Short mmCIF file of C-alpha atoms and ligand atoms in Angstrom, two decimals:
data_model
loop_
_atom_site.label_atom_id
_atom_site.label_comp_id
_atom_site.label_asym_id
_atom_site.label_seq_id
_atom_site.Cartn_x
_atom_site.Cartn_y
_atom_site.Cartn_z
CA MET L 1 0.29 -21.31 26.59
CA ARG L 2 2.72 -20.88 29.46
CA ASP L 3 1.67 -21.65 33.02
CA ARG L 4 -0.28 -19.59 35.52
CA ASN L 5 2.79 -18.28 37.36
CA PHE L 6 4.35 -16.99 34.17
CA LEU L 7 1.16 -15.13 33.24
CA ALA L 8 0.67 -13.69 36.72
CA GLU L 9 4.31 -12.58 36.91
CA ASN L 10 4.30 -10.90 33.53
CA ASN L 11 0.84 -9.37 33.78
CA ALA L 12 1.01 -5.69 32.72
CA LYS L 13 4.77 -5.85 32.23
CA PRO L 14 5.59 -6.47 28.54
CA ILE L 15 2.12 -5.24 27.58
CA TRP L 16 0.63 -1.75 27.63
CA HIS L 17 -3.13 -1.58 28.01
CA PRO L 18 -5.40 0.78 26.08
CA MET L 19 -6.95 3.62 28.09
CA ALA L 20 -4.72 3.02 31.13
CA HIS L 21 -1.56 4.40 32.71
CA PRO L 22 1.18 1.75 32.39
CA ALA L 23 2.51 2.43 35.91
CA GLU L 24 -0.96 2.11 37.39
CA MET L 25 -1.43 -1.20 35.60
CA ARG L 26 1.85 -2.49 37.04
CA ALA L 27 0.94 -1.35 40.52
CA GLN L 28 -2.51 -2.92 40.30
CA PRO L 29 -2.35 -5.65 37.67
CA PRO L 30 -5.62 -6.23 35.86
CA ARG L 31 -7.66 -9.42 36.17
CA ILE L 32 -6.53 -12.19 33.86
CA VAL L 33 -9.57 -13.62 32.11
CA MET L 34 -9.05 -17.18 30.92
CA LYS L 35 -12.39 -18.67 29.91
CA GLY L 36 -15.88 -17.72 28.88
CA GLU L 37 -19.08 -19.70 28.86
CA GLY L 38 -22.57 -18.36 28.21
CA VAL L 39 -22.71 -14.99 29.98
CA HIS L 40 -19.92 -15.87 32.42
CA VAL L 41 -16.15 -15.47 32.41
CA THR L 42 -13.60 -17.24 34.60
CA ASP L 43 -10.35 -15.70 35.79
CA ILE L 44 -6.93 -17.23 36.29
CA ASP L 45 -7.78 -18.09 39.91
CA GLY L 46 -10.82 -20.05 38.78
CA LYS L 47 -13.35 -17.45 39.91
CA THR L 48 -16.41 -17.28 37.66
CA VAL L 49 -18.44 -14.09 37.38
CA ILE L 50 -21.29 -12.84 35.24
CA ASP L 51 -19.91 -10.51 32.56
CA ALA L 52 -22.04 -7.37 32.84
CA VAL L 53 -19.65 -5.66 30.41
CA GLY L 54 -20.20 -8.10 27.56
CA GLY L 55 -16.47 -8.08 26.70
CA LEU L 56 -16.51 -4.44 25.58
CA TRP L 57 -20.10 -3.82 24.45
CA ASN L 58 -19.64 -6.56 21.88
CA VAL L 59 -20.14 -10.17 23.02
CA ASN L 60 -23.88 -10.00 22.38
CA LEU L 61 -24.23 -13.76 21.87
CA GLY L 62 -22.19 -14.69 24.93
CA TYR L 63 -19.11 -16.88 24.93
CA SER L 64 -20.51 -20.20 23.77
CA CYS L 65 -21.87 -19.49 20.31
CA ASP L 66 -20.91 -22.67 18.45
CA PRO L 67 -22.15 -21.57 15.00
CA ILE L 68 -19.66 -18.66 15.02
CA LYS L 69 -16.83 -20.87 16.25
CA GLN L 70 -17.63 -23.44 13.57
CA ALA L 71 -17.86 -20.80 10.82
CA ILE L 72 -14.44 -19.45 11.83
CA ALA L 73 -12.90 -22.94 11.87
CA ASP L 74 -14.43 -23.84 8.48
CA GLN L 75 -13.28 -20.61 6.87
CA LEU L 76 -9.78 -20.98 8.31
CA SER L 77 -9.57 -24.36 6.61
CA ALA L 78 -10.97 -23.16 3.30
CA LEU L 79 -9.18 -19.79 2.99
CA PRO L 80 -7.64 -18.07 6.02
CA TYR L 81 -7.02 -14.81 4.20
CA TYR L 82 -7.32 -13.06 0.91
CA SER L 83 -7.22 -9.39 0.01
CA GLY L 84 -10.39 -7.41 -0.61
CA PHE L 85 -8.58 -4.71 -2.57
CA ARG L 86 -9.31 -4.06 -6.23
CA GLY L 87 -9.01 -7.27 -8.20
CA THR L 88 -10.27 -9.83 -5.68
CA SER L 89 -13.24 -10.54 -3.40
CA SER L 90 -13.77 -13.41 -0.99
CA GLY L 91 -17.05 -15.28 -0.86
CA PRO L 92 -17.87 -14.41 2.77
CA SER L 93 -17.30 -10.68 2.15
CA ILE L 94 -19.84 -10.68 -0.69
CA GLU L 95 -22.35 -12.58 1.39
CA LEU L 96 -21.95 -10.45 4.51
CA ALA L 97 -22.25 -7.21 2.51
CA TYR L 98 -25.48 -8.59 1.03
CA GLU L 99 -26.79 -9.49 4.51
CA LEU L 100 -25.93 -6.11 5.97
CA THR L 101 -27.54 -4.12 3.18
CA GLU L 102 -30.67 -6.29 3.45
CA TRP L 103 -30.76 -5.92 7.24
CA PHE L 104 -30.31 -2.15 7.20
CA LYS L 105 -32.49 -1.47 4.16
CA PRO L 106 -35.04 0.32 6.39
CA GLU L 107 -32.27 2.82 7.27
CA GLY L 108 -31.58 3.26 3.53
CA MET L 109 -28.19 1.51 3.52
CA VAL L 110 -27.22 0.04 0.15
CA ARG L 111 -23.46 -0.58 0.26
CA ALA L 112 -20.95 -1.93 2.79
CA PHE L 113 -17.26 -1.07 3.09
CA PHE L 114 -15.43 -3.46 5.41
CA THR L 115 -12.93 -2.43 8.05
CA SER L 116 -11.09 -4.01 10.98
CA GLY L 117 -13.08 -2.34 13.78
CA GLY L 118 -14.99 0.68 15.00
CA SER L 119 -12.26 3.31 14.72
CA ASP L 120 -11.61 2.21 11.15
CA SER L 121 -15.32 2.42 10.37
CA VAL L 122 -15.53 5.98 11.70
CA GLU L 123 -12.41 6.99 9.79
CA THR L 124 -13.91 5.52 6.64
CA ALA L 125 -17.18 7.44 7.08
CA LEU L 126 -15.41 10.75 7.70
CA ARG L 127 -13.20 10.28 4.64
CA LEU L 128 -16.07 9.24 2.40
CA ALA L 129 -18.05 12.27 3.59
CA ARG L 130 -15.28 14.62 2.51
CA GLN L 131 -14.84 12.78 -0.76
CA TYR L 132 -18.59 12.92 -1.41
CA TRP L 133 -18.49 16.71 -1.37
CA LYS L 134 -15.49 16.79 -3.71
CA ILE L 135 -17.44 14.63 -6.13
CA LYS L 136 -20.40 17.00 -5.80
CA GLY L 137 -18.17 19.99 -6.62
CA GLN L 138 -18.43 21.47 -3.12
CA ALA L 139 -14.84 21.00 -2.01
CA ASP L 140 -15.25 23.64 0.73
CA ARG L 141 -17.40 21.24 2.72
CA THR L 142 -14.66 19.73 4.86
CA LYS L 143 -15.72 20.40 8.46
CA PHE L 144 -17.35 18.03 10.90
CA LEU L 145 -19.87 18.60 13.68
CA ALA L 146 -20.16 16.25 16.63
CA LEU L 147 -21.54 16.00 20.17
CA LYS L 148 -19.61 16.75 23.33
CA LYS L 149 -19.22 13.51 25.34
CA GLY L 150 -19.44 11.52 22.08
CA TYR L 151 -16.96 8.68 21.54
CA HIS L 152 -15.86 7.72 18.06
CA GLY L 153 -12.70 5.69 18.51
CA THR L 154 -9.07 6.62 18.53
CA HIS L 155 -7.85 7.32 15.00
CA PHE L 156 -7.02 10.97 14.43
CA GLY L 157 -10.30 11.58 12.62
CA GLY L 158 -12.36 9.74 15.22
CA ALA L 159 -10.48 11.30 18.13
CA SER L 160 -11.06 14.71 16.57
CA VAL L 161 -14.82 14.28 16.49
CA ASN L 162 -14.60 12.72 19.94
CA GLY L 163 -16.21 14.90 22.58
CA ASN L 164 -14.27 13.91 25.67
CA ALA L 165 -11.05 15.77 26.53
CA ASN L 166 -9.52 12.65 28.15
CA PHE L 167 -9.17 11.06 24.74
CA ARG L 168 -7.92 14.19 22.96
CA ARG L 169 -5.65 16.26 25.13
CA ASN L 170 -2.48 14.13 24.93
CA TYR L 171 -2.71 13.86 21.17
CA GLU L 172 -3.52 17.41 20.18
CA PRO L 173 -3.51 19.15 17.79
CA MET L 174 -6.46 17.27 16.39
CA LEU L 175 -7.92 17.55 12.91
CA PRO L 176 -8.79 21.19 12.23
CA GLY L 177 -12.36 22.11 11.37
CA VAL L 178 -14.19 19.97 13.94
CA PHE L 179 -16.80 21.60 16.19
CA HIS L 180 -18.80 20.24 19.09
CA ILE L 181 -22.26 21.01 20.36
CA PRO L 182 -23.64 20.24 23.85
CA ALA L 183 -24.55 16.63 24.57
CA PRO L 184 -28.29 16.16 25.08
CA SER L 185 -27.83 14.86 28.64
CA THR L 186 -30.72 15.55 30.98
CA TYR L 187 -28.48 14.91 34.03
CA ARG L 188 -25.69 17.31 33.10
CA ASN L 189 -26.14 20.02 30.48
CA PRO L 190 -25.06 23.66 30.25
CA PHE L 191 -28.68 24.85 30.21
CA ASN L 192 -29.67 23.17 33.50
CA GLU L 193 -32.66 21.83 31.62
CA THR L 194 -34.21 18.59 32.84
CA ASP L 195 -37.21 18.46 30.53
CA PRO L 196 -36.17 16.15 27.65
CA ALA L 197 -38.20 17.82 24.91
CA LYS L 198 -36.98 21.31 25.87
CA LEU L 199 -33.40 20.06 26.14
CA ALA L 200 -33.62 18.58 22.64
CA GLN L 201 -34.75 21.98 21.34
CA LEU L 202 -31.90 23.76 23.11
CA CYS L 203 -29.26 21.38 21.76
CA ALA L 204 -30.78 21.61 18.28
CA ALA L 205 -30.67 25.41 18.52
CA ALA L 206 -26.98 25.21 19.53
CA MET L 207 -26.36 23.05 16.48
CA GLU L 208 -28.14 25.57 14.22
CA GLU L 209 -26.10 28.37 15.75
CA GLU L 210 -22.80 26.61 15.14
CA ILE L 211 -23.78 25.85 11.56
CA ALA L 212 -24.69 29.50 10.97
CA PHE L 213 -21.38 30.59 12.52
CA GLN L 214 -19.25 28.16 10.47
CA GLY L 215 -21.25 28.52 7.27
CA ALA L 216 -23.35 25.53 6.26
CA ASP L 217 -21.49 25.28 2.96
CA THR L 218 -18.26 24.47 4.84
CA ILE L 219 -19.65 21.47 6.77
CA ALA L 220 -19.30 17.95 5.40
CA ALA L 221 -21.06 15.89 8.05
CA PHE L 222 -22.52 15.63 11.51
CA ILE L 223 -21.67 12.47 13.46
CA MET L 224 -23.46 11.14 16.54
CA GLU L 225 -24.03 7.94 18.47
CA PRO L 226 -27.81 7.36 18.67
CA VAL L 227 -27.21 6.56 22.34
CA LEU L 228 -23.87 7.88 23.60
CA GLY L 229 -21.96 4.92 25.02
CA ALA L 230 -18.49 5.52 26.39
CA GLY L 231 -19.49 9.07 27.41
CA GLY L 232 -21.68 7.47 30.09
CA VAL L 233 -24.69 5.95 28.31
CA ILE L 234 -26.38 9.24 27.59
CA VAL L 235 -29.81 8.55 26.11
CA PRO L 236 -30.81 11.60 24.08
CA PRO L 237 -34.40 12.84 24.36
CA ASP L 238 -36.69 10.92 21.97
CA SER L 239 -36.90 13.88 19.60
CA PHE L 240 -33.21 14.80 19.41
CA MET L 241 -31.84 12.63 16.61
CA LYS L 242 -34.84 13.44 14.42
CA LEU L 243 -34.32 17.16 15.03
CA ALA L 244 -30.64 16.77 14.14
CA ARG L 245 -31.62 14.94 10.93
CA GLU L 246 -33.95 17.78 9.99
CA ILE L 247 -31.21 20.34 10.59
CA CYS L 248 -28.75 18.31 8.49
CA ASP L 249 -31.33 18.11 5.68
CA ARG L 250 -32.04 21.82 5.81
CA HIS L 251 -28.34 22.61 5.39
CA GLY L 252 -27.34 19.77 3.08
CA ILE L 253 -25.09 18.23 5.76
CA LEU L 254 -24.52 14.45 5.75
CA MET L 255 -25.50 12.56 8.90
CA ILE L 256 -23.26 9.74 10.12
CA ALA L 257 -24.78 7.47 12.77
CA ASP L 258 -22.02 5.83 14.79
CA GLU L 259 -23.70 2.51 15.54
CA VAL L 260 -20.57 0.70 16.72
CA VAL L 261 -22.29 -0.01 20.05
CA THR L 262 -25.96 0.51 19.17
CA GLY L 263 -25.98 -1.72 16.08
CA PHE L 264 -27.45 -5.24 16.14
CA GLY L 265 -29.99 -4.94 18.92
CA ARG L 266 -28.29 -3.51 21.99
CA THR L 267 -30.86 -0.73 22.51
CA GLY L 268 -33.80 -3.06 21.88
CA ALA L 269 -34.01 -2.04 18.21
CA TRP L 270 -31.84 -3.38 15.39
CA SER L 271 -30.11 0.00 15.20
CA GLY L 272 -30.13 3.19 17.20
CA SER L 273 -31.21 5.05 14.08
CA ARG L 274 -34.24 2.76 13.76
CA LEU L 275 -34.97 3.27 17.45
CA TRP L 276 -35.35 7.02 16.83
CA GLY L 277 -36.94 6.68 13.37
CA VAL L 278 -34.06 8.29 11.51
CA LYS L 279 -32.38 7.46 8.20
CA PRO L 280 -28.74 8.51 8.35
CA ASP L 281 -26.49 8.87 5.28
CA MET L 282 -23.88 6.46 6.63
CA MET L 283 -23.71 4.05 9.55
CA THR L 284 -20.58 2.79 11.25
CA MET L 285 -20.67 -0.74 12.63
CA ALA L 286 -18.24 -3.08 14.43
CA LYS L 287 -18.22 -4.93 17.77
CA ALA L 288 -21.32 -7.17 17.76
CA ILE L 289 -21.00 -7.68 13.99
CA THR L 290 -19.05 -10.83 14.97
CA SER L 291 -20.15 -10.80 18.62
CA GLY L 292 -16.51 -9.97 19.31
CA TYR L 293 -15.24 -13.32 18.04
CA PHE L 294 -13.17 -11.68 15.27
CA PRO L 295 -12.06 -8.05 14.74
CA LEU L 296 -14.29 -6.69 11.99
CA GLY L 297 -16.16 -3.51 11.18
CA ALA L 298 -18.19 -2.02 8.37
CA THR L 299 -19.22 1.39 7.16
CA LEU L 300 -22.65 1.23 5.56
CA ILE L 301 -23.42 3.75 2.89
CA GLY L 302 -26.83 5.17 2.02
CA GLU L 303 -28.37 5.84 -1.37
CA GLN L 304 -27.44 9.50 -1.76
CA VAL L 305 -23.72 8.95 -1.14
CA THR L 306 -23.69 5.74 -3.16
CA GLU L 307 -25.28 7.41 -6.18
CA ALA L 308 -22.73 10.23 -6.14
CA PHE L 309 -19.77 7.84 -6.07
CA GLU L 310 -21.14 5.37 -8.59
CA ALA L 311 -22.32 7.99 -11.10
CA ASP L 312 -19.04 9.89 -10.91
CA ALA L 313 -17.17 10.02 -14.20
CA THR L 314 -14.07 11.74 -12.79
CA THR L 315 -11.30 10.23 -10.69
CA PHE L 316 -12.87 11.74 -7.55
CA GLY L 317 -15.15 8.69 -7.16
CA SER L 318 -12.30 6.22 -6.82
CA ILE L 319 -11.92 5.17 -3.18
CA GLY L 320 -8.33 5.79 -2.10
CA HIS L 321 -8.90 4.19 1.26
CA GLY L 322 -8.95 0.68 2.71
CA TYR L 323 -7.32 -1.79 5.06
CA THR L 324 -5.37 -5.01 4.53
CA TYR L 325 -8.13 -6.72 6.48
CA SER L 326 -11.06 -5.05 4.69
CA GLY L 327 -13.43 -7.93 3.97
CA HIS L 328 -11.29 -10.51 5.82
CA PRO L 329 -12.86 -13.85 4.84
CA VAL L 330 -12.66 -15.31 8.36
CA GLY L 331 -14.11 -12.16 9.91
CA CYS L 332 -16.90 -12.05 7.36
CA ALA L 333 -17.68 -15.74 7.89
CA ALA L 334 -17.87 -15.02 11.64
CA GLY L 335 -20.15 -12.06 10.86
CA ILE L 336 -22.52 -14.11 8.72
CA ALA L 337 -22.89 -16.67 11.52
CA ALA L 338 -23.19 -14.04 14.26
CA LEU L 339 -25.90 -12.14 12.43
CA ALA L 340 -27.85 -15.30 11.66
CA GLU L 341 -27.79 -16.25 15.36
CA THR L 342 -28.63 -12.72 16.44
CA ARG L 343 -31.70 -12.74 14.21
CA ARG L 344 -32.71 -16.30 15.07
CA LEU L 345 -32.63 -15.57 18.80
CA LYS L 346 -34.43 -12.21 18.29
CA LEU L 347 -31.84 -10.51 20.46
CA ASP L 348 -33.44 -7.12 19.87
CA GLU L 349 -36.60 -8.29 21.61
CA ASN L 350 -34.65 -9.86 24.47
CA ALA L 351 -32.58 -6.68 24.90
CA ALA L 352 -35.78 -4.64 25.13
CA ALA L 353 -37.43 -7.02 27.64
CA ARG L 354 -34.38 -7.61 29.83
CA GLY L 355 -33.56 -3.90 29.53
CA LYS L 356 -36.85 -3.16 31.26
CA ASP L 357 -36.00 -5.63 34.05
CA LEU L 358 -32.57 -4.05 34.40
CA ALA L 359 -33.94 -0.49 34.49
CA GLN L 360 -36.31 -1.50 37.27
CA ALA L 361 -33.53 -3.16 39.28
CA LEU L 362 -31.23 -0.17 38.84
CA ALA L 363 -33.97 2.27 39.89
CA ALA L 364 -34.31 0.26 43.12
CA LEU L 365 -30.55 0.54 43.68
CA LYS L 366 -30.76 4.30 43.18
CA ALA L 367 -33.53 4.49 45.77
CA LYS L 368 -31.41 2.51 48.23
CA HIS L 369 -27.92 4.02 47.75
CA PRO L 370 -27.26 7.79 47.95
CA LEU L 371 -24.01 7.12 46.07
CA VAL L 372 -26.06 6.66 42.89
CA GLY L 373 -26.70 10.07 41.36
CA ASP L 374 -28.31 8.95 38.14
CA VAL L 375 -29.37 5.79 36.38
CA ARG L 376 -29.67 5.77 32.60
CA GLY L 377 -30.13 3.25 29.88
CA LYS L 378 -31.85 1.92 26.79
CA GLY L 379 -32.24 -1.79 26.20
CA LEU L 380 -29.15 -3.52 27.52
CA MET L 381 -26.85 -0.53 27.67
CA ALA L 382 -26.99 1.23 31.02
CA ALA L 383 -24.95 3.35 33.41
CA LEU L 384 -25.03 4.22 37.07
CA GLU L 385 -23.43 7.59 37.66
CA LEU L 386 -21.95 7.68 41.15
CA VAL L 387 -21.68 10.96 43.05
CA ALA L 388 -20.15 12.02 46.35
CA ASP L 389 -23.17 14.24 46.89
CA ARG L 390 -26.50 14.18 45.08
CA ASP L 391 -27.18 17.93 45.36
CA SER L 392 -23.86 19.16 44.00
CA LYS L 393 -23.53 16.10 41.68
CA LYS L 394 -19.83 16.01 42.60
CA PRO L 395 -18.47 12.89 40.89
CA ALA L 396 -17.47 9.96 43.10
CA ASP L 397 -13.69 9.63 43.29
CA LYS L 398 -11.52 6.95 41.70
CA LYS L 399 -11.04 5.07 44.96
CA THR L 400 -14.78 4.76 45.53
CA MET L 401 -15.34 3.58 41.97
CA ALA L 402 -12.66 0.90 42.35
CA LYS L 403 -14.11 -0.20 45.67
CA VAL L 404 -17.57 -0.66 44.16
CA ALA L 405 -16.23 -2.60 41.18
CA ASP L 406 -13.97 -4.80 43.32
CA ALA L 407 -16.72 -5.66 45.79
CA ALA L 408 -19.14 -6.37 42.94
CA TYR L 409 -16.54 -8.70 41.43
CA GLU L 410 -16.18 -10.50 44.72
CA ALA L 411 -19.97 -10.87 44.70
CA GLY L 412 -19.80 -12.37 41.22
CA VAL L 413 -20.27 -9.50 38.75
CA MET L 414 -17.75 -7.98 36.35
CA LEU L 415 -18.42 -4.24 35.94
CA ARG L 416 -16.66 -1.56 33.95
CA VAL L 417 -15.69 1.74 35.48
CA SER L 418 -15.49 4.74 33.17
CA GLY L 419 -14.83 7.96 35.08
CA ASN L 420 -17.57 8.08 37.71
CA ASN L 421 -19.87 5.80 35.72
CA LEU L 422 -20.45 2.09 36.12
CA ILE L 423 -21.15 0.91 32.61
CA LEU L 424 -23.32 -2.10 31.87
CA SER L 425 -23.50 -3.74 28.45
CA PRO L 426 -24.08 -7.45 29.14
CA PRO L 427 -24.56 -10.10 26.47
CA LEU L 428 -28.00 -9.80 24.87
CA ILE L 429 -28.77 -13.46 25.61
CA LEU L 430 -29.26 -12.39 29.25
CA THR L 431 -32.09 -13.97 31.29
CA SER L 432 -34.19 -12.40 34.06
CA LEU L 433 -32.19 -14.42 36.57
CA ASP L 434 -28.96 -12.95 35.18
CA VAL L 435 -30.41 -9.45 35.60
CA LYS L 436 -31.16 -10.28 39.22
CA ALA L 437 -27.60 -11.57 39.74
CA ILE L 438 -26.15 -8.39 38.22
CA ALA L 439 -28.30 -6.18 40.44
CA GLU L 440 -27.30 -8.15 43.54
CA GLY L 441 -23.61 -7.81 42.64
CA ILE L 442 -23.92 -4.06 42.16
CA ASP L 443 -25.86 -3.82 45.41
CA ALA L 444 -23.00 -5.56 47.21
CA GLY L 445 -20.50 -3.20 45.52
CA LEU L 446 -22.44 -0.08 46.50
CA SER L 447 -22.91 -1.34 50.05
CA ALA L 448 -19.17 -1.89 50.42
CA ALA L 449 -18.38 1.67 49.31
CA GLY L 450 -21.40 3.53 50.70
C1 PLP M 501 -19.46 4.54 19.32
C2 PLP M 501 -18.09 4.01 19.09
N1 PLP M 501 -17.46 4.30 17.95
C3 PLP M 501 -16.23 3.82 17.68
C4 PLP M 501 -15.57 3.01 18.56
C5 PLP M 501 -14.20 2.50 18.26
O1 PLP M 501 -14.24 1.14 18.03
P1 PLP M 501 -12.91 0.25 18.11
O2 PLP M 501 -12.48 0.27 19.54
O3 PLP M 501 -13.35 -1.10 17.62
O4 PLP M 501 -11.90 0.87 17.22
C6 PLP M 501 -16.19 2.67 19.77
C7 PLP M 501 -15.53 1.80 20.75
O5 PLP M 501 -15.98 1.60 21.85
C8 PLP M 501 -17.48 3.19 20.05
O6 PLP M 501 -18.09 2.93 21.21
#
């Protein structure tokens, strides 16, 4: 690699960053991250901070997981690539599909379709849902229902079911036939309802109403994140996902659980669906499937959808969808190693335990800093929503958010700003001491801006 000066000089110049304005990036070049070790990353100036972002919700095993590195190196030597399209399989893809269907058997998943990441996995699920209804002779079922504030990636299908205008507006028109219902957020909802159980009922009623308006026999699937991530870590009331499942069942609508963030232990359970006691019809996975060491995703398919495809005697059951890197042998080898480590270290249990520590620390920060309007989280996914004023809930401005994040970085903690939320999704190998360090860094950030 070229030297430090070259990198610093060209930072944000030949490269456009996702989810950022290119001019803003040039004016305020992003941090250049050079190294990672354990739960820490080191920047180009040699400053080491604790990574409270976990890469991007994905580096669950931290940066020093030798078994994944070794599995990647071994697979690169044996077979760096082969196609997973009709006619050929690679060994690692067979093994990882087996592991995934074993792991998510309690959710009823029996098949895996590999992709290159989360957006691909969502796209795959949406397409398979439409195809399922064609196989079943109900070709009118083409529409999708989703939650406002939901995030489902950036392909046109995923962006269409996305519930945040920031990710849609510049790319409209989106896919027709997609409808959104209110997010079950106790902090901000159109009903001004703060009681979780009542809010769940209200959102479920809104879902029923939309289904009645559209006609149940026109709806292919409902998609939701079990805990909404990018929308600001919105933890639905305990009863919501179950209620949504019941509604889907009553109207014959497929349920897709977008587990791209919540899969593999982040919430303290192996999946968000398991957390809420729900069996979806499909699950989308990515991110921690390789702990971020290789781009890979998977759409897991439940029994009902599998049976329809596999029993189909027409051409409708043939899957006209896939990616060059579906079942990439190196990615799948990384996945096998990552999942084995994730299970061996019982990262679900650690996420639940450290999540409790983190929730306690964040509650103390809320008590101390008026800038914090709300604190939310489940396991090791959490958000602090910053407000200019607690009564009006007016969101904190961009400058304040940057000030908090910069001061926290100076104090040794990498945070992610999303709108007026500070998002936390640290590696799941976190210790109690790491939690303390994160809280101290945020405290320093809030003090600097408050
Ligand atoms: C819930 C959810 N679905 C889908 C995606 C898209 O994944 P990717 O960025 O790997 O395409 C994300 C990314 O953050 C996500 O959080």
